[in-house]
């Protein structure tokens, strides 16, 4: 009979691309992963990995086993969730991924709230852009993630994930106070077509969105300065170096020399949570999702926006737990 832990090791090698990365993901040594794979090779009587440069390449037999291992591990994860639900207690570790502004503007309050509700639940925040956090969630490196997409650039998730709508985050323009449009409200993006922009680094979802949006309007944006942190972007704007797109979430302080101006039509990005379908019955996942939903409802009440899907309805339509 095939050993599950050996299948897990092979699956990790396939998912992460190397013995070292698999060992890091499983929190074991490279030697331990190598030994598990070698034992699995003896069990099946076929080679599973081949040396390829400095790494390894999976054989045809290994790829077959990896596909079946994924199904087996998913079933085990589902069974663990069902047993966990029967226990009634919320315990264990939850690895929560969030893009930078959500990690700053949402996660601290969320973790504190969860500590009060479930003292035995250990929530650990990992800051990561959606381009990284979605694969991490799919592989099992994260348990639940907070994601974003834009009104004109939806994020498509793998079928193995479920999503929970949270709230819409309004976006304004940060302009130097001496800018000709600083006293005009609202401002159209077309009005700033010739500006030298402050933006996020290329490859980030927000930085790519600005480029995509300006191009759809028929303009090629001139992005001169890039910074991942809002505070750095605002400092560049305050120095008169250009405008920036500024979401409200995670916006702690607007320095002197910067004016926030609304945009017409209104710019919004959508926040939502996601988790693997097979973990939906885990009480820990349910607890984090419920707390996220409550925080989102409070935010919608503050902003007067009650249009987002309620948590219970989202679970029902997505398969429930």
Short mmCIF file of N, CA and C in Angstrom, two decimals, residues 6 9-14 17-19 22 33-42 44 46-52 55-63 65-66:
data_model
loop_
_atom_site.label_atom_id
_atom_site.label_comp_id
_atom_site.label_asym_id
_atom_site.label_seq_id
_atom_site.Cartn_x
_atom_site.Cartn_y
_atom_site.Cartn_z
N UNK A 6 4.80 9.76 1.91
CA UNK A 6 5.72 9.72 0.78
C UNK A 6 5.08 10.35 -0.46
N UNK A 9 5.35 14.05 -0.05
CA UNK A 9 6.68 14.56 -0.38
C UNK A 9 6.84 14.70 -1.89
N UNK A 10 6.41 13.69 -2.64
CA UNK A 10 6.50 13.76 -4.10
C UNK A 10 5.63 14.88 -4.64
N UNK A 11 4.44 15.02 -4.09
CA UNK A 11 3.53 16.09 -4.52
C UNK A 11 4.15 17.46 -4.26
N UNK A 12 4.86 17.60 -3.14
CA UNK A 12 5.51 18.87 -2.81
C UNK A 12 6.63 19.18 -3.80
N UNK A 13 7.39 18.14 -4.18
CA UNK A 13 8.45 18.35 -5.18
C UNK A 13 7.84 18.83 -6.49
N UNK A 14 6.74 18.20 -6.91
CA UNK A 14 6.08 18.61 -8.15
C UNK A 14 5.53 20.02 -8.06
N UNK A 17 8.81 22.52 -7.39
CA UNK A 17 9.82 22.53 -8.44
C UNK A 17 11.20 22.03 -8.07
N UNK A 18 11.45 21.76 -6.79
CA UNK A 18 12.76 21.25 -6.42
C UNK A 18 12.67 20.57 -5.06
N UNK A 19 13.69 19.76 -4.73
CA UNK A 19 13.76 19.12 -3.43
C UNK A 19 13.88 20.17 -2.31
N UNK A 22 10.56 21.97 -1.82
CA UNK A 22 9.61 21.05 -1.18
C UNK A 22 9.94 20.90 0.30
N UNK A 33 13.11 14.72 2.50
CA UNK A 33 12.30 14.64 1.28
C UNK A 33 12.89 13.61 0.33
N UNK A 34 14.20 13.65 0.14
CA UNK A 34 14.86 12.72 -0.76
C UNK A 34 14.64 11.27 -0.32
N UNK A 35 14.70 11.03 0.98
CA UNK A 35 14.50 9.68 1.49
C UNK A 35 13.07 9.21 1.27
N UNK A 36 12.11 10.11 1.47
CA UNK A 36 10.70 9.74 1.25
C UNK A 36 10.45 9.38 -0.21
N UNK A 37 11.01 10.17 -1.11
CA UNK A 37 10.84 9.90 -2.54
C UNK A 37 11.52 8.58 -2.91
N UNK A 38 12.72 8.34 -2.36
CA UNK A 38 13.44 7.08 -2.65
C UNK A 38 12.65 5.87 -2.15
N UNK A 39 12.06 5.97 -0.97
CA UNK A 39 11.24 4.88 -0.45
C UNK A 39 10.01 4.65 -1.33
N UNK A 40 9.42 5.75 -1.83
CA UNK A 40 8.26 5.62 -2.71
C UNK A 40 8.65 4.95 -4.02
N UNK A 41 9.84 5.26 -4.53
CA UNK A 41 10.33 4.60 -5.74
C UNK A 41 10.45 3.09 -5.52
N UNK A 42 10.92 2.69 -4.35
CA UNK A 42 11.03 1.25 -4.07
C UNK A 42 9.64 0.62 -3.95
N UNK A 44 6.86 1.50 -5.57
CA UNK A 44 6.21 1.37 -6.86
C UNK A 44 7.08 0.61 -7.86
N UNK A 46 9.52 1.78 -9.67
CA UNK A 46 9.85 2.58 -10.86
C UNK A 46 10.55 3.86 -10.40
N UNK A 47 11.45 4.39 -11.26
CA UNK A 47 12.06 5.68 -10.92
C UNK A 47 11.02 6.80 -11.01
N UNK A 48 11.11 7.75 -10.10
CA UNK A 48 10.14 8.85 -10.06
C UNK A 48 10.78 10.21 -10.35
N UNK A 49 12.06 10.36 -10.05
CA UNK A 49 12.74 11.62 -10.33
C UNK A 49 14.05 11.35 -11.06
N UNK A 50 14.41 12.27 -11.92
CA UNK A 50 15.66 12.17 -12.65
C UNK A 50 16.44 13.47 -12.46
N UNK A 51 17.75 13.38 -12.37
CA UNK A 51 18.57 14.57 -12.28
C UNK A 51 18.42 15.40 -13.54
N UNK A 52 18.26 16.71 -13.35
CA UNK A 52 18.11 17.62 -14.49
C UNK A 52 18.82 18.91 -14.14
N UNK A 55 18.60 20.58 -10.64
CA UNK A 55 17.34 20.18 -10.05
C UNK A 55 16.96 18.76 -10.43
N UNK A 56 15.67 18.49 -10.37
CA UNK A 56 15.17 17.16 -10.72
C UNK A 56 14.00 17.31 -11.69
N UNK A 57 13.75 16.24 -12.43
CA UNK A 57 12.62 16.21 -13.36
C UNK A 57 11.80 14.97 -13.04
N UNK A 58 10.48 15.11 -13.03
CA UNK A 58 9.61 13.99 -12.72
C UNK A 58 9.46 13.07 -13.93
N UNK A 59 9.40 11.77 -13.65
CA UNK A 59 9.15 10.79 -14.71
C UNK A 59 7.65 10.72 -15.00
N UNK A 60 7.30 9.97 -16.03
CA UNK A 60 5.88 9.79 -16.35
C UNK A 60 5.14 9.12 -15.21
N UNK A 61 5.77 8.13 -14.58
CA UNK A 61 5.15 7.47 -13.44
C UNK A 61 4.93 8.45 -12.29
N UNK A 62 5.88 9.34 -12.08
CA UNK A 62 5.75 10.33 -11.00
C UNK A 62 4.59 11.28 -11.28
N UNK A 63 4.45 11.71 -12.53
CA UNK A 63 3.37 12.63 -12.85
C UNK A 63 2.01 11.97 -12.62
N UNK A 65 1.42 9.60 -10.38
CA UNK A 65 1.26 9.54 -8.93
C UNK A 65 0.91 10.91 -8.35
N UNK A 66 1.51 11.96 -8.89
CA UNK A 66 1.25 13.31 -8.39
C UNK A 66 -0.22 13.67 -8.59
#
